[in-house]
């Protein structure tokens, strides 16, 4: 019963506000001041992970957040390598700007080609996405092979993504694949190291979408 | 170019195997020996988060994994509070045992009732789930209010869930809500503290499903 007394009674819309207040307070206590442009993105990643380590590992290329926002304002689509990120990205808000989220991981053609070639569905998914005739934000939350495929297509001058959110999680090739993207000139948000995931991928997209919505409503 | 040399060339099915080998090796280096029954669940949570902290915070009630497996063998359904966990749980494997995953978060009736009562959709979703006439494994990856609702229904003897996976993430009421569940007699897997999330929720369910499949195929 004591435990129940420690529950704060808040209305649903107050919970998120209170969460961000706690995050801001703890960042201050840790002496961390986030660059204004990146602040709401990094905070939303902390909100989705309860992990302040992201303040040290998230890498933003120059004006990355502004560039991602402008792409969305110009109707960019999002391509992701995970159905969980597809589920988590706010598709309604993106649609309001004219964009759609694509995930080809469950596509049967992708599965067949991947099997034939002995490669991952994620890598083949990236190739499928190049056929979309729109500016594209690649949001990779799971497969380092997706990042490697993007890097190789870029190097061979076969395809240039407009933006890469590179936050796969894991133990095999994840760190190396992220470093490849960090070397490129493609605007990016990458989480260095092993951590990341579809929740982080969705949080980054949603932070950008919510900020844009706020900017547009003049709040 | 040097970076590319650090990429391990593995076939898709080798990547997961190699990941678990690395996790096992690093657990050993840290002097951590996981109880046999819980081992594959905790390892899959590390696999999905790249975060070894879970070895210290995941709490299993007595024979929790065995109980969850038996529930699934008896055709239990899974109820979750997040569409991302719904996307991430292996529904095909669960269906093989006769189970389904339910998520009522996008249900319009749930949204309306929540608004009328000034409560969260997650809390109302839990009430909706009580109408399902099957053994239920509640898998909470997002909303502490879902855990609080389950606790209150249990205390009032209105409803008793068969199993609770309590891994919401966040800063408001998350820790306290998890402690409430830890006090109950309901079999559970709970991650103490702030961390968790829909990825962790899905990983726990999938670990149990994959182990069951292995047991059944006699591997």
CSV table of C-alpha atoms in Angstrom, one decimal:
chain,number,residue,atom,x,y,z
A,1,UNK,CA,0.0,0.0,0.0
A,2,UNK,CA,2.9,2.3,0.6
A,3,UNK,CA,4.0,1.8,-2.9
A,4,UNK,CA,0.7,3.1,-4.1
A,5,UNK,CA,1.3,6.4,-2.3
A,6,UNK,CA,4.4,7.0,-4.4
A,7,UNK,CA,2.3,7.1,-7.6
A,8,UNK,CA,1.8,10.6,-9.0
A,9,UNK,CA,-1.7,11.2,-10.1
A,10,UNK,CA,-1.4,13.0,-13.4
A,11,UNK,CA,-3.7,13.4,-16.4
A,12,UNK,CA,-2.4,11.6,-19.5
A,13,UNK,CA,-1.2,14.7,-21.3
A,14,UNK,CA,0.7,15.8,-18.1
A,15,UNK,CA,2.7,12.6,-18.0
A,16,UNK,CA,4.8,13.4,-21.0
A,17,UNK,CA,5.3,17.0,-19.9
A,18,UNK,CA,6.5,15.8,-16.5
A,19,UNK,CA,8.8,13.2,-18.0
A,20,UNK,CA,10.6,15.9,-20.1
A,21,UNK,CA,10.9,18.1,-17.0
A,22,UNK,CA,12.6,15.3,-15.2
A,23,UNK,CA,14.9,14.7,-18.1
A,24,UNK,CA,15.8,18.4,-18.4
A,25,UNK,CA,16.5,18.6,-14.6
A,26,UNK,CA,18.7,15.5,-14.7
A,27,UNK,CA,20.6,16.7,-17.7
A,28,UNK,CA,21.3,19.9,-15.8
A,29,UNK,CA,22.4,18.0,-12.7
A,30,UNK,CA,24.8,16.0,-14.9
A,31,UNK,CA,26.1,19.3,-16.3
A,32,UNK,CA,25.0,18.4,-19.8
A,33,UNK,CA,23.8,21.3,-22.1
A,34,UNK,CA,22.5,20.0,-25.4
A,35,UNK,CA,22.8,22.2,-28.6
A,36,UNK,CA,19.5,23.9,-29.1
A,37,UNK,CA,18.8,22.3,-32.5
A,38,UNK,CA,19.4,18.8,-31.3
A,39,UNK,CA,17.9,19.2,-27.8
A,40,UNK,CA,14.4,17.8,-28.4
A,41,UNK,CA,15.6,14.9,-30.5
A,42,UNK,CA,18.2,13.7,-27.9
A,43,UNK,CA,15.6,14.3,-25.1
A,44,UNK,CA,13.0,12.1,-26.9
A,45,UNK,CA,15.6,9.4,-27.3
A,46,UNK,CA,16.3,9.5,-23.5
A,47,UNK,CA,12.5,9.5,-23.0
A,48,UNK,CA,12.1,6.3,-25.0
A,49,UNK,CA,15.2,4.5,-23.4
A,50,UNK,CA,15.7,6.0,-20.0
A,51,UNK,CA,19.3,6.0,-20.9
A,52,UNK,CA,21.4,9.2,-20.6
A,53,UNK,CA,24.3,7.5,-22.4
A,54,UNK,CA,22.8,8.7,-25.6
A,55,UNK,CA,23.9,12.3,-24.8
A,56,UNK,CA,27.4,11.0,-25.4
A,57,UNK,CA,26.9,8.8,-28.4
A,58,UNK,CA,24.4,10.5,-30.7
A,59,UNK,CA,26.2,12.2,-33.5
A,60,UNK,CA,24.5,14.9,-35.6
A,61,UNK,CA,26.0,16.0,-38.9
A,62,UNK,CA,26.0,19.8,-39.4
A,63,UNK,CA,22.4,21.2,-39.2
A,64,UNK,CA,21.1,17.6,-39.4
A,65,UNK,CA,17.8,18.3,-37.6
A,66,UNK,CA,17.1,21.4,-39.7
A,67,UNK,CA,17.9,19.4,-42.9
A,68,UNK,CA,15.6,16.5,-41.8
A,69,UNK,CA,12.8,19.0,-41.1
A,70,UNK,CA,13.2,20.7,-44.5
A,71,UNK,CA,13.1,17.3,-46.2
A,72,UNK,CA,9.8,16.4,-44.4
A,73,UNK,CA,8.4,19.9,-45.3
A,74,UNK,CA,9.2,19.0,-48.9
A,75,UNK,CA,7.2,15.8,-48.6
A,76,UNK,CA,10.0,13.3,-48.0
A,77,UNK,CA,9.1,9.7,-47.2
A,78,UNK,CA,10.7,7.6,-44.5
A,79,UNK,CA,12.2,4.1,-45.3
A,80,UNK,CA,12.8,1.9,-42.3
A,81,UNK,CA,14.3,-1.6,-41.9
A,82,UNK,CA,12.0,-2.7,-39.0
A,83,UNK,CA,8.3,-3.2,-38.6
A,84,UNK,CA,8.5,-2.0,-35.0
A,85,UNK,CA,9.8,1.4,-36.2
A,86,UNK,CA,7.1,1.4,-38.8
A,87,UNK,CA,4.6,0.8,-36.0
A,88,UNK,CA,6.2,3.5,-33.8
A,89,UNK,CA,6.6,6.4,-36.2
A,90,UNK,CA,3.7,8.8,-36.1
A,91,UNK,CA,2.4,8.2,-39.6
A,92,UNK,CA,-0.6,10.6,-39.2
A,93,UNK,CA,1.7,13.5,-38.5
A,94,UNK,CA,4.0,12.5,-41.4
A,95,UNK,CA,1.0,12.2,-43.7
A,96,UNK,CA,0.1,15.8,-42.8
A,97,UNK,CA,3.3,16.9,-44.5
A,98,UNK,CA,2.7,14.6,-47.5
A,99,UNK,CA,5.0,11.7,-46.4
A,100,UNK,CA,4.6,8.0,-46.0
A,101,UNK,CA,6.7,5.3,-44.1
A,102,UNK,CA,7.9,2.3,-46.1
A,103,UNK,CA,9.2,-1.0,-44.7
A,104,UNK,CA,9.9,-3.7,-47.2
A,105,UNK,CA,11.0,-6.3,-44.6
A,106,UNK,CA,7.8,-8.4,-45.0
A,107,UNK,CA,7.9,-8.1,-48.8
A,108,UNK,CA,8.0,-11.6,-50.4
A,109,UNK,CA,10.1,-10.5,-53.3
A,110,UNK,CA,12.6,-9.1,-50.9
A,111,UNK,CA,12.7,-12.3,-48.9
A,112,UNK,CA,13.2,-14.3,-52.2
A,113,UNK,CA,16.0,-12.2,-53.5
A,114,UNK,CA,17.8,-12.1,-50.2
A,115,UNK,CA,17.7,-15.9,-50.0
A,116,UNK,CA,19.0,-16.3,-53.5
A,117,UNK,CA,21.9,-13.9,-52.9
A,118,UNK,CA,22.7,-15.2,-49.3
A,119,UNK,CA,22.2,-11.6,-48.0
A,120,UNK,CA,19.8,-10.0,-45.5
A,121,UNK,CA,16.3,-8.8,-46.3
A,122,UNK,CA,17.4,-5.5,-44.9
A,123,UNK,CA,20.1,-5.0,-47.6
A,124,UNK,CA,17.7,-5.9,-50.4
A,125,UNK,CA,15.1,-3.6,-48.8
A,126,UNK,CA,17.4,-0.7,-49.3
A,127,UNK,CA,17.7,-1.5,-53.0
A,128,UNK,CA,13.9,-1.7,-53.3
A,129,UNK,CA,13.7,1.7,-51.7
A,130,UNK,CA,15.8,3.4,-54.4
A,131,UNK,CA,12.9,2.9,-56.8
A,132,UNK,CA,10.8,5.3,-54.8
A,133,UNK,CA,10.8,8.6,-56.6
A,134,UNK,CA,10.7,10.9,-53.6
A,135,UNK,CA,13.3,12.4,-51.3
A,136,UNK,CA,14.0,9.7,-48.7
A,137,UNK,CA,15.0,9.6,-45.0
A,138,UNK,CA,16.5,6.2,-44.3
A,139,UNK,CA,15.8,5.2,-40.7
A,140,UNK,CA,17.7,2.1,-39.7
A,141,UNK,CA,16.9,0.7,-36.3
A,142,UNK,CA,17.9,-2.9,-36.6
A,143,UNK,CA,20.2,-4.1,-39.4
A,144,UNK,CA,23.8,-2.9,-39.9
A,145,UNK,CA,23.6,-4.6,-43.3
A,146,UNK,CA,21.1,-1.9,-44.3
A,147,UNK,CA,23.7,0.8,-43.5
A,148,UNK,CA,26.4,-1.2,-45.3
A,149,UNK,CA,24.2,-1.5,-48.4
A,150,UNK,CA,23.5,2.3,-48.4
A,151,UNK,CA,27.2,3.0,-48.0
A,152,UNK,CA,28.1,0.7,-50.9
A,153,UNK,CA,25.4,2.1,-53.2
A,154,UNK,CA,26.7,5.6,-52.4
A,155,UNK,CA,30.3,4.7,-53.0
A,156,UNK,CA,29.4,3.2,-56.4
A,157,UNK,CA,27.4,6.3,-57.2
A,158,UNK,CA,24.3,4.2,-57.7
A,159,UNK,CA,22.2,6.0,-55.2
A,160,UNK,CA,22.4,8.9,-52.8
A,161,UNK,CA,20.0,9.0,-49.9
A,162,UNK,CA,18.9,12.5,-48.8
A,163,UNK,CA,19.3,11.6,-45.1
A,164,UNK,CA,20.3,8.7,-42.9
A,165,UNK,CA,19.2,8.0,-39.3
A,166,UNK,CA,21.6,5.2,-38.4
A,167,UNK,CA,20.7,3.6,-35.1
A,168,UNK,CA,20.9,-0.2,-35.4
A,169,UNK,CA,21.5,-2.0,-32.1
A,170,UNK,CA,23.7,-5.1,-31.6
A,171,UNK,CA,27.0,-6.9,-31.5
A,172,UNK,CA,27.9,-7.9,-35.0
A,173,UNK,CA,29.0,-5.2,-37.5
A,174,UNK,CA,26.8,-2.6,-35.8
A,175,UNK,CA,29.6,-0.3,-34.7
A,176,UNK,CA,31.6,-0.6,-38.0
A,177,UNK,CA,28.5,0.0,-40.1
A,178,UNK,CA,27.7,3.2,-38.2
A,179,UNK,CA,31.3,4.5,-38.6
A,180,UNK,CA,30.9,4.0,-42.4
A,181,UNK,CA,27.9,6.3,-42.4
A,182,UNK,CA,29.7,8.9,-40.3
A,183,UNK,CA,32.4,9.1,-43.0
A,184,UNK,CA,30.0,10.0,-45.7
A,185,UNK,CA,28.7,13.5,-46.7
A,186,UNK,CA,25.1,12.4,-46.4
A,187,UNK,CA,23.3,14.4,-43.6
A,188,UNK,CA,22.8,12.0,-40.7
A,189,UNK,CA,22.0,11.3,-37.1
A,190,UNK,CA,23.9,8.2,-36.0
A,191,UNK,CA,24.3,6.7,-32.6
A,192,UNK,CA,27.9,5.6,-32.2
A,193,UNK,CA,28.5,2.2,-30.5
A,194,UNK,CA,26.3,-0.8,-30.0
A,195,UNK,CA,23.1,0.9,-28.7
A,196,UNK,CA,20.0,2.0,-30.7
A,197,UNK,CA,17.0,0.1,-31.9
A,198,UNK,CA,13.6,0.5,-33.4
A,199,UNK,CA,12.4,2.5,-30.4
A,200,UNK,CA,15.3,4.9,-30.8
A,201,UNK,CA,14.7,5.1,-34.6
A,202,UNK,CA,11.0,5.9,-34.1
A,203,UNK,CA,11.8,8.4,-31.3
A,204,UNK,CA,14.1,10.4,-33.6
A,205,UNK,CA,11.6,10.6,-36.4
A,206,UNK,CA,8.8,11.5,-34.0
A,207,UNK,CA,10.9,14.2,-32.3
A,208,UNK,CA,11.5,15.8,-35.7
A,209,UNK,CA,7.8,15.5,-36.7
A,210,UNK,CA,6.5,17.0,-33.4
A,211,UNK,CA,9.0,19.9,-33.5
A,212,UNK,CA,7.9,20.7,-37.1
A,213,UNK,CA,4.2,20.6,-36.1
A,214,UNK,CA,5.0,23.0,-33.2
A,215,UNK,CA,6.9,25.3,-35.6
A,216,UNK,CA,4.0,25.3,-38.0
A,217,UNK,CA,1.4,26.0,-35.4
A,218,UNK,CA,3.6,28.9,-34.1
A,219,UNK,CA,3.7,27.6,-30.6
B,1,UNK,CA,38.0,2.2,-46.6
B,2,UNK,CA,39.7,0.8,-43.4
B,3,UNK,CA,36.3,0.7,-41.7
B,4,UNK,CA,35.0,-1.7,-44.3
B,5,UNK,CA,37.7,-4.1,-43.5
B,6,UNK,CA,36.3,-4.4,-39.9
B,7,UNK,CA,33.0,-5.7,-41.3
B,8,UNK,CA,32.5,-9.5,-40.6
B,9,UNK,CA,31.1,-11.3,-43.6
B,10,UNK,CA,28.4,-13.6,-42.2
B,11,UNK,CA,25.3,-15.2,-43.6
B,12,UNK,CA,22.1,-13.8,-42.2
B,13,UNK,CA,21.5,-16.9,-39.9
B,14,UNK,CA,25.0,-16.7,-38.6
B,15,UNK,CA,24.6,-13.1,-37.4
B,16,UNK,CA,22.3,-13.9,-34.6
B,17,UNK,CA,24.3,-16.9,-33.5
B,18,UNK,CA,27.5,-14.8,-33.4
B,19,UNK,CA,25.7,-12.1,-31.4
B,20,UNK,CA,24.7,-14.5,-28.7
B,21,UNK,CA,28.2,-15.9,-28.6
B,22,UNK,CA,29.5,-12.4,-28.0
B,23,UNK,CA,26.9,-11.8,-25.3
B,24,UNK,CA,27.8,-15.1,-23.6
B,25,UNK,CA,31.5,-14.3,-23.7
B,26,UNK,CA,31.0,-10.8,-22.3
B,27,UNK,CA,28.7,-12.1,-19.5
B,28,UNK,CA,31.5,-14.5,-18.6
B,29,UNK,CA,34.1,-11.7,-18.6
B,30,UNK,CA,31.8,-9.8,-16.3
B,31,UNK,CA,31.6,-12.8,-14.0
B,32,UNK,CA,27.9,-13.1,-14.5
B,33,UNK,CA,26.3,-16.5,-14.5
B,34,UNK,CA,22.6,-16.4,-15.3
B,35,UNK,CA,20.2,-19.0,-13.9
B,36,UNK,CA,19.7,-21.7,-16.6
B,37,UNK,CA,15.9,-21.1,-16.8
B,38,UNK,CA,16.2,-17.4,-17.3
B,39,UNK,CA,19.3,-17.4,-19.4
B,40,UNK,CA,17.9,-17.2,-22.9
B,41,UNK,CA,15.3,-14.5,-21.9
B,42,UNK,CA,17.9,-12.2,-20.3
B,43,UNK,CA,20.3,-12.8,-23.2
B,44,UNK,CA,17.6,-11.8,-25.8
B,45,UNK,CA,16.9,-8.7,-23.8
B,46,UNK,CA,20.6,-7.8,-24.0
B,47,UNK,CA,20.6,-8.7,-27.7
B,48,UNK,CA,17.8,-6.2,-28.3
B,49,UNK,CA,19.2,-3.4,-26.1
B,50,UNK,CA,23.0,-3.9,-26.1
B,51,UNK,CA,22.6,-3.1,-22.4
B,52,UNK,CA,24.1,-5.5,-19.8
B,53,UNK,CA,22.4,-3.6,-17.0
B,54,UNK,CA,19.4,-5.8,-17.5
B,55,UNK,CA,21.3,-8.6,-15.9
B,56,UNK,CA,21.0,-6.7,-12.6
B,57,UNK,CA,17.4,-5.4,-12.9
B,58,UNK,CA,15.4,-8.2,-14.5
B,59,UNK,CA,13.4,-9.9,-11.7
B,60,UNK,CA,11.8,-13.3,-12.3
B,61,UNK,CA,9.3,-14.7,-9.9
B,62,UNK,CA,9.7,-18.4,-9.1
B,63,UNK,CA,9.8,-20.6,-12.2
B,64,UNK,CA,8.5,-17.6,-14.2
B,65,UNK,CA,9.8,-18.7,-17.5
B,66,UNK,CA,8.5,-22.3,-17.1
B,67,UNK,CA,5.1,-20.9,-16.1
B,68,UNK,CA,4.9,-18.6,-19.1
B,69,UNK,CA,5.9,-21.5,-21.4
B,70,UNK,CA,3.2,-23.7,-20.0
B,71,UNK,CA,0.6,-20.9,-20.4
B,72,UNK,CA,1.6,-20.6,-24.1
B,73,UNK,CA,1.4,-24.4,-24.5
B,74,UNK,CA,-2.1,-24.1,-23.2
B,75,UNK,CA,-3.0,-21.6,-25.8
B,76,UNK,CA,-2.6,-18.4,-23.8
B,77,UNK,CA,-3.0,-15.0,-25.6
B,78,UNK,CA,-0.7,-12.0,-25.1
B,79,UNK,CA,-2.1,-8.6,-24.4
B,80,UNK,CA,0.2,-5.6,-24.9
B,81,UNK,CA,-0.1,-1.9,-24.4
B,82,UNK,CA,2.0,-0.9,-27.4
B,83,UNK,CA,1.6,-1.3,-31.1
B,84,UNK,CA,5.4,-1.5,-31.4
B,85,UNK,CA,5.4,-4.7,-29.2
B,86,UNK,CA,2.5,-6.0,-31.2
B,87,UNK,CA,4.6,-5.5,-34.3
B,88,UNK,CA,7.7,-7.1,-32.7
B,89,UNK,CA,6.2,-10.2,-31.1
B,90,UNK,CA,6.5,-13.2,-33.4
B,91,UNK,CA,2.8,-13.7,-34.1
B,92,UNK,CA,3.4,-16.7,-36.4
B,93,UNK,CA,5.2,-18.7,-33.7
B,94,UNK,CA,2.6,-17.8,-31.1
B,95,UNK,CA,-0.2,-18.8,-33.6
B,96,UNK,CA,1.5,-22.2,-33.9
B,97,UNK,CA,0.7,-22.7,-30.2
B,98,UNK,CA,-2.9,-21.4,-30.6
B,99,UNK,CA,-2.3,-17.9,-29.3
B,100,UNK,CA,-2.9,-14.3,-30.5
B,101,UNK,CA,-1.5,-10.9,-29.6
B,102,UNK,CA,-4.0,-8.2,-28.7
B,103,UNK,CA,-3.4,-4.5,-28.5
B,104,UNK,CA,-6.4,-2.2,-27.8
B,105,UNK,CA,-4.5,1.0,-27.9
B,106,UNK,CA,-5.8,2.1,-31.3
B,107,UNK,CA,-9.4,1.0,-30.4
B,108,UNK,CA,-11.8,3.9,-30.7
B,109,UNK,CA,-14.0,2.8,-27.8
B,110,UNK,CA,-10.9,2.7,-25.6
B,111,UNK,CA,-9.9,6.2,-26.7
B,112,UNK,CA,-13.4,7.5,-25.9
B,113,UNK,CA,-13.7,5.9,-22.5
B,114,UNK,CA,-10.2,7.1,-21.5
B,115,UNK,CA,-11.1,10.6,-22.5
B,116,UNK,CA,-14.4,10.6,-20.6
B,117,UNK,CA,-12.6,9.3,-17.4
B,118,UNK,CA,-9.5,11.4,-17.7
B,119,UNK,CA,-7.4,8.3,-17.6
B,120,UNK,CA,-5.0,6.7,-20.1
B,121,UNK,CA,-5.9,4.5,-23.0
B,122,UNK,CA,-3.5,1.9,-21.6
B,123,UNK,CA,-5.5,1.6,-18.3
B,124,UNK,CA,-8.8,1.2,-20.2
B,125,UNK,CA,-7.1,-1.3,-22.5
B,126,UNK,CA,-6.5,-3.5,-19.5
B,127,UNK,CA,-10.1,-3.5,-18.7
B,128,UNK,CA,-11.0,-4.4,-22.2
B,129,UNK,CA,-8.7,-7.4,-22.1
B,130,UNK,CA,-10.4,-8.9,-19.1
B,131,UNK,CA,-13.3,-9.8,-21.5
B,132,UNK,CA,-11.1,-12.2,-23.4
B,133,UNK,CA,-12.0,-15.7,-22.3
B,134,UNK,CA,-8.5,-17.2,-22.4
B,135,UNK,CA,-5.4,-17.4,-20.2
B,136,UNK,CA,-3.6,-14.0,-20.6
B,137,UNK,CA,0.0,-13.0,-20.5
B,138,UNK,CA,0.1,-9.2,-20.1
B,139,UNK,CA,3.1,-7.6,-21.7
B,140,UNK,CA,3.5,-4.0,-20.7
B,141,UNK,CA,6.3,-2.1,-22.5
B,142,UNK,CA,5.1,1.4,-22.3
B,143,UNK,CA,2.5,2.6,-19.8
B,144,UNK,CA,2.9,2.3,-16.1
B,145,UNK,CA,-0.8,3.1,-15.8
B,146,UNK,CA,-1.5,-0.3,-17.4
B,147,UNK,CA,0.4,-2.0,-14.5
B,148,UNK,CA,-1.4,0.2,-12.0
B,149,UNK,CA,-4.8,-0.8,-13.5
B,150,UNK,CA,-3.8,-4.5,-13.4
B,151,UNK,CA,-2.8,-4.1,-9.7
B,152,UNK,CA,-6.0,-2.4,-8.8
B,153,UNK,CA,-8.2,-4.9,-10.5
B,154,UNK,CA,-6.3,-7.7,-8.7
B,155,UNK,CA,-6.5,-6.0,-5.3
B,156,UNK,CA,-10.3,-5.5,-5.8
B,157,UNK,CA,-10.5,-9.2,-6.8
B,158,UNK,CA,-12.1,-8.1,-10.1
B,159,UNK,CA,-9.6,-9.9,-12.3
B,160,UNK,CA,-6.4,-12.0,-12.0
B,161,UNK,CA,-4.0,-12.1,-14.9
B,162,UNK,CA,-2.2,-15.4,-15.4
B,163,UNK,CA,1.2,-13.7,-16.0
B,164,UNK,CA,2.6,-10.2,-16.2
B,165,UNK,CA,5.7,-9.0,-18.1
B,166,UNK,CA,6.2,-5.6,-16.6
B,167,UNK,CA,8.8,-3.6,-18.5
B,168,UNK,CA,7.5,-0.1,-19.2
B,169,UNK,CA,10.2,2.5,-19.7
B,170,UNK,CA,10.2,6.1,-18.4
B,171,UNK,CA,10.4,8.7,-15.7
B,172,UNK,CA,6.9,9.1,-14.2
B,173,UNK,CA,5.4,6.3,-12.0
B,174,UNK,CA,7.3,3.7,-13.9
B,175,UNK,CA,9.4,2.5,-11.0
B,176,UNK,CA,6.6,2.6,-8.5
B,177,UNK,CA,4.2,0.7,-10.8
B,178,UNK,CA,6.8,-2.1,-11.3
B,179,UNK,CA,7.2,-2.4,-7.5
B,180,UNK,CA,3.4,-2.8,-7.2
B,181,UNK,CA,3.6,-5.9,-9.5
B,182,UNK,CA,6.6,-7.3,-7.7
B,183,UNK,CA,4.5,-7.3,-4.5
B,184,UNK,CA,1.8,-9.5,-6.1
B,185,UNK,CA,1.5,-13.3,-6.2
B,186,UNK,CA,1.0,-13.2,-10.0
B,187,UNK,CA,3.9,-14.9,-11.9
B,188,UNK,CA,5.9,-12.2,-13.5
B,189,UNK,CA,9.0,-10.9,-15.2
B,190,UNK,CA,9.6,-7.3,-14.3
B,191,UNK,CA,12.5,-5.0,-15.0
B,192,UNK,CA,13.1,-2.9,-11.9
B,193,UNK,CA,13.9,0.7,-12.5
B,194,UNK,CA,13.3,3.1,-15.3
B,195,UNK,CA,14.4,1.0,-18.2
B,196,UNK,CA,12.4,-1.3,-20.5
B,197,UNK,CA,10.3,-0.6,-23.5
B,198,UNK,CA,8.4,-2.2,-26.3
B,199,UNK,CA,11.6,-3.7,-27.7
B,200,UNK,CA,12.3,-5.4,-24.4
B,201,UNK,CA,8.7,-6.5,-24.1
B,202,UNK,CA,8.8,-8.1,-27.5
B,203,UNK,CA,12.2,-9.7,-26.8
B,204,UNK,CA,11.0,-11.4,-23.6
B,205,UNK,CA,8.0,-12.8,-25.4
B,206,UNK,CA,10.0,-14.0,-28.4
B,207,UNK,CA,12.7,-15.6,-26.2
B,208,UNK,CA,10.0,-17.6,-24.5
B,209,UNK,CA,8.4,-18.5,-27.9
B,210,UNK,CA,11.7,-19.5,-29.5
B,211,UNK,CA,12.7,-21.7,-26.5
B,212,UNK,CA,9.4,-23.4,-26.6
B,213,UNK,CA,9.8,-24.1,-30.3
B,214,UNK,CA,13.2,-25.5,-29.7
B,215,UNK,CA,11.9,-27.7,-26.8
B,216,UNK,CA,9.2,-29.0,-29.1
B,217,UNK,CA,11.5,-29.8,-32.0
B,218,UNK,CA,13.7,-31.6,-29.5
B,219,UNK,CA,16.8,-29.6,-30.5
